[in-house]
Structure formats: structure tokens, C-alpha cells
XYZ file of C-alpha atoms in Angstrom:
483
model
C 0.000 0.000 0.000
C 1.460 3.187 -0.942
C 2.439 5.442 2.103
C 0.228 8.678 1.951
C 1.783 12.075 2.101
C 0.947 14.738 4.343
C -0.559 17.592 3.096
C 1.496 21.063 1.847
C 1.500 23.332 4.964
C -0.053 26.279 3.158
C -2.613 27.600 5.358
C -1.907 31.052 7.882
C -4.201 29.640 11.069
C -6.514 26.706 11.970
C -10.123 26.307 13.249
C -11.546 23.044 14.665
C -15.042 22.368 15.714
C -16.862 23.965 12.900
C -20.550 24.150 15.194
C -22.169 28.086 14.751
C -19.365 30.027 15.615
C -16.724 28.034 14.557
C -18.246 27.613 11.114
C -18.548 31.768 10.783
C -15.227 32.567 11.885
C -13.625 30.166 9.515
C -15.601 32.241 7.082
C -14.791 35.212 8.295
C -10.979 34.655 8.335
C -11.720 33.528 4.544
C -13.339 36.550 3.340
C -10.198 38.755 4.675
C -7.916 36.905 2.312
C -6.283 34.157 4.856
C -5.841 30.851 3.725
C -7.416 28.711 6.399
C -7.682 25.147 7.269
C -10.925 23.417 8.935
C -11.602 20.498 11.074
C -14.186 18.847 12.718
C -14.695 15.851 14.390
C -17.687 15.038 11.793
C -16.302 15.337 8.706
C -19.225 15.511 6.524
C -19.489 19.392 8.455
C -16.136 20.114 7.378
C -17.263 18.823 3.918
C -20.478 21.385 4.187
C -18.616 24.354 4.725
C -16.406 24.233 2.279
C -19.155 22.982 -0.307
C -21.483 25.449 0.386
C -18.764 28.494 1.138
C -15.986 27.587 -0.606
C -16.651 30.715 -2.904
C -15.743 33.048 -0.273
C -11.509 32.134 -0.091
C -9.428 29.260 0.739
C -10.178 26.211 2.969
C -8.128 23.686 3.485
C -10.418 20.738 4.432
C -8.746 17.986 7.062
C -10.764 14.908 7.646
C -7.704 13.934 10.021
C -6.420 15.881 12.974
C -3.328 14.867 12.034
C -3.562 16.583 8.228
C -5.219 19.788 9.543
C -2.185 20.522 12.123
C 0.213 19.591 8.873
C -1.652 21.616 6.382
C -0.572 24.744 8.283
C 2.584 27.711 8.088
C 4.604 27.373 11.391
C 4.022 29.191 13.671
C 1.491 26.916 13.804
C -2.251 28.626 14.884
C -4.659 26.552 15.763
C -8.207 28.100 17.029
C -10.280 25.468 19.274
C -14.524 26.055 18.955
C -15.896 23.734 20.891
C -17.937 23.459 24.206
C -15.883 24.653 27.273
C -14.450 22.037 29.893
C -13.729 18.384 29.023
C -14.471 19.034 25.264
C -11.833 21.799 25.123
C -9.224 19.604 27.426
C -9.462 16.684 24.769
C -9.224 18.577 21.750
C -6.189 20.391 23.487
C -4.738 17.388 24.613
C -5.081 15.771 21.118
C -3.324 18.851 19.378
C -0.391 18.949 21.942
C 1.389 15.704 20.463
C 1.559 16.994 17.133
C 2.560 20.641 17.685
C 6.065 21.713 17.878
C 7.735 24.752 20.242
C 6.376 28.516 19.417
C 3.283 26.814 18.022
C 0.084 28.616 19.263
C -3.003 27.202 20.319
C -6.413 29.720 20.904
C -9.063 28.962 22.779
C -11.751 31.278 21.009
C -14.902 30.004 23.521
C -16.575 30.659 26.514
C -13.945 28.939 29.022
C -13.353 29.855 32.607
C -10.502 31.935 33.049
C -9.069 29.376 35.705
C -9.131 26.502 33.319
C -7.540 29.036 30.848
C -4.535 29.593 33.289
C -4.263 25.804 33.849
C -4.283 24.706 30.169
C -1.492 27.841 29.659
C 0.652 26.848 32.331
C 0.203 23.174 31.146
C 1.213 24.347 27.367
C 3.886 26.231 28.430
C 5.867 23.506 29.716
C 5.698 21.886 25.979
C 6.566 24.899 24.812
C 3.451 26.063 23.108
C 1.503 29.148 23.767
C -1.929 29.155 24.545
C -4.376 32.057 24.211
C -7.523 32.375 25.886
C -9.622 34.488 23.463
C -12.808 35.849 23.985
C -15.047 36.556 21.352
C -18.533 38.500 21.590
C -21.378 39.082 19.134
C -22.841 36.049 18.539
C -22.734 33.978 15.317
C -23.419 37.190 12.763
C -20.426 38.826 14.708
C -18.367 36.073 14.076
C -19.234 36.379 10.205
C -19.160 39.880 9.886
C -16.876 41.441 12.324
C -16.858 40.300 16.499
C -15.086 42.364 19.582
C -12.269 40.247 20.258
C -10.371 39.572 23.299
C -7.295 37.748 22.999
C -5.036 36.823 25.975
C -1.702 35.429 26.149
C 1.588 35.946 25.614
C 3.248 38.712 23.275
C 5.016 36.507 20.940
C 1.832 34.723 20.363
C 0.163 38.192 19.494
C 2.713 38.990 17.164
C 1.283 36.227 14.750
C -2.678 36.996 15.992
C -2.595 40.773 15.968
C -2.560 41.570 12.310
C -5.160 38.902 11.261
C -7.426 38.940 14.822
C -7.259 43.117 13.986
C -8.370 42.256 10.324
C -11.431 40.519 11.024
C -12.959 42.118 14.045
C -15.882 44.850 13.841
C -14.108 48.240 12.878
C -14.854 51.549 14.577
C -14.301 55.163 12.865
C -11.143 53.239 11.756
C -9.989 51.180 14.852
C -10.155 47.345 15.279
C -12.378 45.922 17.984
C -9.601 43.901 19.288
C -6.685 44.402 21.744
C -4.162 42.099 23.586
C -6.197 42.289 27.054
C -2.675 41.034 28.714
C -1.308 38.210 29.730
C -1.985 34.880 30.853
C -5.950 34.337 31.136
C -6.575 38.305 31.102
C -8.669 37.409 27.993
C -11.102 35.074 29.200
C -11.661 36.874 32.249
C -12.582 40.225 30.727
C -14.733 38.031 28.242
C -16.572 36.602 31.085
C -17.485 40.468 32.949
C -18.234 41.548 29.456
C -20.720 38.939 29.955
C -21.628 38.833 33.567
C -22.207 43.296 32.202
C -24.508 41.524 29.510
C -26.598 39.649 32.237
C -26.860 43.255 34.151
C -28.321 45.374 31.385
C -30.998 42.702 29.752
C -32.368 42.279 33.388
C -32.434 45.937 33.462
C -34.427 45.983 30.180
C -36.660 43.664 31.054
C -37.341 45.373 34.330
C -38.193 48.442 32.349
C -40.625 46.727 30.130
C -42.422 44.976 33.380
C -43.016 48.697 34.449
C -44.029 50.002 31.372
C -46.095 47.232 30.547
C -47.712 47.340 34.061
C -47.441 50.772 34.884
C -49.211 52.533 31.910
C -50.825 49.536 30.847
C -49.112 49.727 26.874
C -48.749 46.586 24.750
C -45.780 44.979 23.728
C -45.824 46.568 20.603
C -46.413 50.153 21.849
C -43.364 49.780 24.193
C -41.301 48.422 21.406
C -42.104 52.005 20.081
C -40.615 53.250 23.366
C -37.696 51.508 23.246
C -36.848 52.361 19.295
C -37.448 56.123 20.689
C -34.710 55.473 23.149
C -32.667 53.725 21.234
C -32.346 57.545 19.569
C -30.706 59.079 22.239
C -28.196 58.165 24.928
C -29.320 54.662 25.594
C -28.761 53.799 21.807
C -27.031 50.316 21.912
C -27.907 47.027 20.240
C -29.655 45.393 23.002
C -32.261 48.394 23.387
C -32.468 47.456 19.675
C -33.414 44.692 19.709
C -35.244 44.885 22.256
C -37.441 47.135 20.352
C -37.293 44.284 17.662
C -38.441 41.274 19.954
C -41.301 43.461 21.489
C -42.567 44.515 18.342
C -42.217 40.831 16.979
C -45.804 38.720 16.727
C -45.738 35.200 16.440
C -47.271 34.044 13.553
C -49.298 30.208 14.909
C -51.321 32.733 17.445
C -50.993 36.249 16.669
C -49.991 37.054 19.527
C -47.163 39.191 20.737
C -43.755 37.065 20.851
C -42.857 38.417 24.054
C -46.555 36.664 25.403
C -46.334 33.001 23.771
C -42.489 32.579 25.147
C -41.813 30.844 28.890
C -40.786 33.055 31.775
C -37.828 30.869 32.402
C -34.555 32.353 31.362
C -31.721 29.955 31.049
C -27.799 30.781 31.300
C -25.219 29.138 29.752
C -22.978 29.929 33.237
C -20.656 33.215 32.194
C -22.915 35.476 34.289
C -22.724 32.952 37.434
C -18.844 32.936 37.071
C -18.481 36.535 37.114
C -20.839 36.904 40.373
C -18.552 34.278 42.012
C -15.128 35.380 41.222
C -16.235 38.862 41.937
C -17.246 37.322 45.916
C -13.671 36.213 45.655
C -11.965 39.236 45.088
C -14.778 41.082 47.228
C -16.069 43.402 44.671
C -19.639 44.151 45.429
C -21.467 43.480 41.725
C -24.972 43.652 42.914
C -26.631 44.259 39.915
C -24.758 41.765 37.672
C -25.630 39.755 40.940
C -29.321 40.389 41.200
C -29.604 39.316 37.221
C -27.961 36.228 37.614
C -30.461 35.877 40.615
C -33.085 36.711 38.581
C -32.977 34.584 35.975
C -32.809 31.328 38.914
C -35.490 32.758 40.065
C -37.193 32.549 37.176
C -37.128 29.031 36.600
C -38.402 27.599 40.069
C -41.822 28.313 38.393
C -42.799 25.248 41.203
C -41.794 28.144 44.106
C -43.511 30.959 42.191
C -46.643 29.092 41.590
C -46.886 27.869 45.252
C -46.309 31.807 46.525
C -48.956 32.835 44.309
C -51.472 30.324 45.763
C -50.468 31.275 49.552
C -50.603 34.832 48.863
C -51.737 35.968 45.835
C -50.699 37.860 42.585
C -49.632 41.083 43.238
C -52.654 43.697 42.803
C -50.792 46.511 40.297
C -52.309 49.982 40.144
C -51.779 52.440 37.777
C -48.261 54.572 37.431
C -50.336 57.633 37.582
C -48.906 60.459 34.601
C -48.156 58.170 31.386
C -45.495 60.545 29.767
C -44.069 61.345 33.732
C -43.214 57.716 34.280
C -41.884 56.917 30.766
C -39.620 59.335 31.215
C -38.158 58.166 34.727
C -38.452 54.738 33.696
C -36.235 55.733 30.794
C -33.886 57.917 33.129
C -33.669 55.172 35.907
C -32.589 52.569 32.933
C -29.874 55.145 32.078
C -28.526 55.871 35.727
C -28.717 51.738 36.412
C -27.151 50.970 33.192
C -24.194 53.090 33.721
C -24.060 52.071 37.564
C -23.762 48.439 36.310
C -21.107 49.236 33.758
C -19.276 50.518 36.632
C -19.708 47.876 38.811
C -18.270 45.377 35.915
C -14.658 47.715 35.681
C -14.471 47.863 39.222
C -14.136 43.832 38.925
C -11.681 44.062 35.665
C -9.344 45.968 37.335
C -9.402 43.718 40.645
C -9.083 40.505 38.610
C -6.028 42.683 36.995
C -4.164 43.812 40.039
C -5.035 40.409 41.378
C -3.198 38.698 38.673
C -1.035 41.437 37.111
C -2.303 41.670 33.946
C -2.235 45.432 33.435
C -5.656 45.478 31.500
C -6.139 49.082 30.389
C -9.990 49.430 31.189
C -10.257 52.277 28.200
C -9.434 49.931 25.883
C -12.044 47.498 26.980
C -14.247 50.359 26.574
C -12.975 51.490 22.576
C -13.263 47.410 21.715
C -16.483 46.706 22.955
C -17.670 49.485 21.110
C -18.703 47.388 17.829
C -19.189 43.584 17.407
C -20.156 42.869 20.431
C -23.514 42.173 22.684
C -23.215 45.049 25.253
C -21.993 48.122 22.281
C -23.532 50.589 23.303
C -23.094 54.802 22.527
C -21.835 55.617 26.051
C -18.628 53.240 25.896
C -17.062 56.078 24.372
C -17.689 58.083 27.369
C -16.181 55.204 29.375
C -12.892 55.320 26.908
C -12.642 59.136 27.149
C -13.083 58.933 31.169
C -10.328 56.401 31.310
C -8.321 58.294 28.745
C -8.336 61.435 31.202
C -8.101 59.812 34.610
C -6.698 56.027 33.928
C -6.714 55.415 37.634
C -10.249 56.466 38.271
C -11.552 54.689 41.791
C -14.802 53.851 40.213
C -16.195 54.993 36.712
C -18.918 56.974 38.887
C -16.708 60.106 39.764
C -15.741 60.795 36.080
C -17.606 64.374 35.373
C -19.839 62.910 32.553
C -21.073 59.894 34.697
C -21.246 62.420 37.650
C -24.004 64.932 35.578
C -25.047 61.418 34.032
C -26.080 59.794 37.476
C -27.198 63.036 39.252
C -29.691 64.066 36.813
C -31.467 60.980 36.742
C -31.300 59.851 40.605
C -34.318 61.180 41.773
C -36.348 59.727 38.820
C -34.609 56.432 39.362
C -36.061 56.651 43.137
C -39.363 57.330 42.144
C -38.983 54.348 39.906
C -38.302 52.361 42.698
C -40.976 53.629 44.826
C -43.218 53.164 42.295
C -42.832 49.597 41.548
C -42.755 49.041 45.079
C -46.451 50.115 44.859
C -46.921 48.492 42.091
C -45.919 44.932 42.996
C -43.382 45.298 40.404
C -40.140 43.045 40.809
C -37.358 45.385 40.445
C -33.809 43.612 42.022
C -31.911 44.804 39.831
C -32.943 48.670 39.477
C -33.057 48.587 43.536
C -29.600 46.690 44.336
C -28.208 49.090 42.257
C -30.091 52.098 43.925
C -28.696 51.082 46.869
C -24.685 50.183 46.239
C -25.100 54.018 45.303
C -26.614 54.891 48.152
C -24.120 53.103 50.175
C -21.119 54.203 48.234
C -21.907 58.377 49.250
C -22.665 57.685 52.783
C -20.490 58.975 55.402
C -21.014 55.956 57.974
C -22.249 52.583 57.094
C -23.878 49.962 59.521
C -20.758 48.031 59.178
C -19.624 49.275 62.479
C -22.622 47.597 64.222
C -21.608 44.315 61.820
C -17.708 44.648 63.235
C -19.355 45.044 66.944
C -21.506 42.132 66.615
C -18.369 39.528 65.308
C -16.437 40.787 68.000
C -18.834 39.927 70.647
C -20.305 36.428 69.497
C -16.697 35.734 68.055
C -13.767 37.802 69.230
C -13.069 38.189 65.915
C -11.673 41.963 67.136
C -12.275 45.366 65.232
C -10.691 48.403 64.064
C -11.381 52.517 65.500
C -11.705 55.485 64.048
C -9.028 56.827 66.500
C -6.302 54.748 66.891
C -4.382 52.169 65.049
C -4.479 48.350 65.852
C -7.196 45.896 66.126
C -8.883 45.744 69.473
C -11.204 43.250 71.561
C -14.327 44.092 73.932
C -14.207 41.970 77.026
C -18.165 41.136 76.509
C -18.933 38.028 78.345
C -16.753 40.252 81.678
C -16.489 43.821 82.792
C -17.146 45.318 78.931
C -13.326 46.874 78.876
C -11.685 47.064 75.454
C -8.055 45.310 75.284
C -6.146 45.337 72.285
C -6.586 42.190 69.964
């Protein structure tokens, strides 16, 4: 039997697991002129694309995994799409073997930053780099143009720069992409880009509740609403589509989309990893928090149905002045949006000083400014705050976000109030009330917390006049000793 030869290494970088997203990025990277080679563990989808695309550049189709890492210029640059976790560890593990030192493998999916700093520390003792990469806007961002977050080392951006630059979404001239930093820096800005993703829809949909309860409009009147926001400063592509899904009617019933579709949101787990590394580094996220919260809630319909039977539906009345409460509902979505924006830099630059990355928050700002889920008008606000003050202690105190916040605060209270009265879940719109609340008051309760450890656990406490830790004597004569 004749010995078969291995294919001509002729193509620039690699993608495996050619699902959705891997199947559009391929494409992508072959519209922009790179010759690129595909693999999938099925080859008949490998077959697919390149039968039904093959118009748009140059695949090189693999049926073996073996082929598809020959078939490509060394560096080798090998892009992994498939589900996060064991799938990614055995396609990694597969690749290892047949890679060679400098080669560079990216992970371009929704993995946990920790498994991203395992699998690089792993690679890095074969000599390969690995690059955790995030990659936001969904499958038509893939095709046309995504934000793009690649970690990693800086010999292994060298090679990705030019072509990652190339095929992101392009703003007034500048690439949606960046080297976040080292290391896993890119996975775990993907994931708060995410867990920020959770905190606005939940914000949005807590508008629409009020809306739809408050002045009693239809889902297609308030998708009017929403397309007049979308106009001003809340223009950003989920109030677009927002306005898009309200106004949608499904076409079995006739009735509105947004009415025929279970109140059960699901999460694929990005949101829930942000809220927990966040209690790890002890950055108070409530709103991403309350959405993730939300969205459990959501789907214990057993719980909600046996509340309502013990107690009843709430019994909603009326907002009062239509135009009055549209326009604080619209001015406490504002206030809360930028709150939770803030809240999701606060934890990017903890992960960072946690783990040294450096990540330059205004440049999170300029990339997620096209391609991705949470673009939005005001991230240029965010880049030109960070551009001015690059140290800022919170996002809040920048002058923009100062006039921003202040002139919608007392709107966003009556908001609050009002859906109070109303019945009207609000945990997201309300956490977020109060973190600001909390962050502009001179004295918090925390001293009574600090008192109450110290006296059920000796656990000590701090004063506001001299240094040390000290100890009350509780259980004897109530003197203070030092702890």
C-alpha cells in the first residue's frame, strides 16, 4: 500500500469544531484573504462548509487531525470552537502531540478563566503558547466582524494581531480587538463583558415589566418606546433589539412574541462565574448579581406558583402620569445601566491587580464598542473617562457619569418607589439604587456588623481613632483590650 503524504502546509491559522461560531469565523478569516484550514470531528461538516462556502476564499479541508495541524505555516495557529471544559481539554490534549515549540493554540470560547490559566501553564511547559480568546457578538459577529479579546503571551500576538485586527468589527477606523494582557486576562474580561450583559438585559426587562404594568401599553407600543430610546443616549444594540423582539408577533397565534415565550430564562454559566469570582476578590457586583439571581429565580416556576397560591398575585395599580413615568423609567434605565457598567470595571481591574495583567480598562471600553452584545453609545464616554483619569476609583466620579447619574437619581427613586407600589419586581434597578446609596454615605452599619463579630466571636475590630485591632471583654467587665 502506498504510504500517503501529508498535506502542503499552506494555510496562515486553523479552526476546529466547525458548530455556529466556529463555522462563521472560519468564514470570516476567509473573506479577509487568509488561507485557512478546517476540522471537525464530523467530517461531513467540514465537507459542508467548504461545499457550500468555498466561494468566499481558501479552505483547506482535514478529515484527520493529524492533516489539519500539517496543512498549516509554522508558527502553527490553531483556534479550538468547541464546548468549554472536558471538550476543550481533549481537543487540546489531542493537538499537543503533534505541535512543535512557538506553536500557538487559541481557545476562542466561553472557558473559565481558571481553566484558561491551567491549560497555559500546562502548554507552556511543551513549549506552546496558549491564548484564551474571547469573542462577543454572537454567530453574525463572528461572520461579519466580532469584539475580540485575545489573551496570552506577546510573541503569540505577534502572529494573531494583524489577522485577529483584520477581522474584528471596525470603529471610525480602529479594530475591535486588543491584547487584554497576559496569561488568562482574555477570558476573564470576556466573562465580565458577559456577567455586564446579564446586568443590562435584566435591566431591560425590568423596564418593560413597568411600562407594561405601569401605563398599561402593549408589547408593541413599548417596542415604540424603546426604538425612541434607542435615539438618544441609551442607543445600543440590546435596546435594539429589544425594540425588535417586542414589536415581533408570532405568527401560529398572533400574539405578541414576548406573550407566547416561557418566563424561564436559562444561562449558559458566564454570568454565574463573574458573580462568584467577583465574591472572591470582594467586589460588590450587585446588579450583575441580582440578574444572575433573577434569571434562577425565574425558573423555580414550582416556588412561584406555590407563593402565588399562599398569597396571591400582586394587585398593580396604575403609574399615575403616562409621559411622567416613561420618562423616569427611561432615566432610571440610564442611571442603572451606567451604575452596572461601573460595577463590571471595578471587577476588571481587581481581577487585573489580582493577577497582574495590566488590562487598560479604556481599551475594553474602545473594543467593545462594535461587534459585540453590550456596544452601546456611552462606551465612548467610558474610553474618554479612562483616557483622562486612567486610575479612576470607580467609573462613577468621572464628570460625565457624575451629571449622568445626578440628573437621573431622583427619577430612578421614584422608579423604585413606584414599583414598590406596584408589585413590580425590580432587584436589579433597587440593588443598584442602593450600592449608590451606600457608596456616598459617610457611615455605614458596618460598624454595628464589626461590633456584633467581636462579641459572638472575638473576631476583634478596628477605630476610628487609633491604630491596631482591638477586643471588647463582653462576656466580663465590657473593657476594650487590644486584639
Amino acid at each position: 500500500m502506498a504510504e500517503q503524504t501529508k498535506p502542503e502546509a499552506t494555510a496562515t491559522i486553523g479552526v476546529t469544531g466547525l458548530a455556529v461560531m466556529g463555522h462563521n469565523l472560519a468564514r470570516n478569516l476567509a473573506r479577509h484573504g487568509f488561507t485557512v484550514a478546517v476540522h471537525n470531528r464530523t467530517y461531513a461538516r467540514t465537507e459542508k462548509l467548504v461545499g457550500e462556502f468555498g466561494d468566499e476564499g481558501t479552505f483547506v479541508p482535514s478529515e484527520s487531525i493529524e492533516d489539519f495541524v500539517a496543512s498549516l505555516q509554522k508558527p502553527r495557529a490553531v483556534i479550538v470552537m468547541v464546548q468549554a471544559g472536558e471538550p476543550t481539554d481533549a481537543v487540546v490534549n489531542e493537538l499537543v502531540p503533534l505541535l512543535e515549540q512557538g506553536d500557538i493554540v487559541i481557545d476562542c470560547g466561553n472557558a473559565h478563566f481558571t481553566d484558561t490559566m491551567r491549560r497555559e501553564g500546562a502548554l507552556r511547559e511543551h513549549g506552546l503558547h496558549f491564548v484564551g480568546c474571547g469573542v462577543s457578538g454572537g454567530e453574525e459577529g463572528a461572520l461579519n466582524g466580532p469584539s475580540i479579546m485575545p489573551g496570552g503571551s506577546d510573541e503569540s500576538y505577534e502572529k494573531l494581531g494583524p489577522i485577529f485586527e483584520t477581522i474584528a468589527a471596525q470603529v471610525d477606523g480602529t479594530p475591535c480587538c486588543v491584547h487584554v494582557g497576559p496569561g488568562a486576562a482574555g477570558h476573564f474580561v470576556k466573562m465580565v463583558h458577559n456577567g455586564i450583559e446579564y446586568g443590562d438585559m435584566e435591566l431591560i426587562a425590568e423596564a418593560y415589566d413597568l411600562l407594561r404594568t405601569g401605563i398599561g401599553a402593549e408589547p408593541a407600543e413599548i417596542a415604540e418606546i424603546f426604538r425612541t430610546w434607542n435615539e438618544g443616549e441609551l442607543e445600543s444594540f440590546l435596546i435594539e433589539i429589544t425594540a425588535d423582539v417586542l414589536a415581533h408577533v408570532d405568527a401560529e397565534t398572533g400574539d405578541p412574541f414576548v406573550d407566547v415565550v416561557k418566563d424561564e430564562a436559562e444561562q449558559k454559566g458566564t454570568g454565574r462565574w463573574t458573580v462568584q469570582s467577583a465574591l472572591d476578590f470582594g467586589v460588590p457586583i450587585t446588579g450583575i448579581a441580582e440578574a444572575v439571581f433573577a434569571r434562577s429565580l425565574s425558573g423555580h416556576a414550582d416556588q412561584r406558583a406555590a407563593a402565588r397560591d399562599a398569597f396571591g398575585p400582586a394587585d398593580p395599580r396604575p403609574a399615575g402620569d403616562r409621559d411622567a413615568f416613561i420618562e423616569d423609567v427611561r432615566r432610571a434605565l440610564y442611571s442603572s445601566k451606567v451604575l452596572a457598567y461601573a460595577q463590571g470595571f471595578d471587577q476588571i481591574r481587581s481581577g487585573s491587580d489580582q493577577y497582574d495583567w495590566d488590562v487598560d480598562p479604556g481599551a475594553m471600553a474602545t473594543i467593545w464598542r462594535g461587534g459585540c452584545i453590550i456596544r452601546a453609545r456611552f462606551l465612548d464616554r467610558i474610553r474618554e473617562a479612562y483616557d483622562v483619569a486612567p486610575d479612576l476609583p470607580t467609573l462613577l466620579v468621572a464628570p460625565y457619569f457624575v451629571d449622568a447619574v445626578s440628573g437621573g437619581v431622583d427619577s430612578w427613586r421614584r422608579t423604585v418607589e413606584t414599583a414598590a407600589e406596584m408589585g413590580v419586581p425590580v432587584p436589579a434597578f433597587g440593588s443598584l439604587l442602593s450600592y449608590f446609596d451606600a457608596l456616598r454615605r459617610p457611615r455605614l452599619p458596618a460598624a454595628l456588623i464589626q461590633g456584633l463579630r467581636d462579641n459572638f466571636g472575638a473576631h476583634t475590630y478596628e477605630r476610628v481613632d487609633k491604630d491596631g485591632a482591638f477586643h471588647t471583654l463582653w462576656a466580663g467587665d465590657g473593657s476594650e483590650v487590644r486584639g
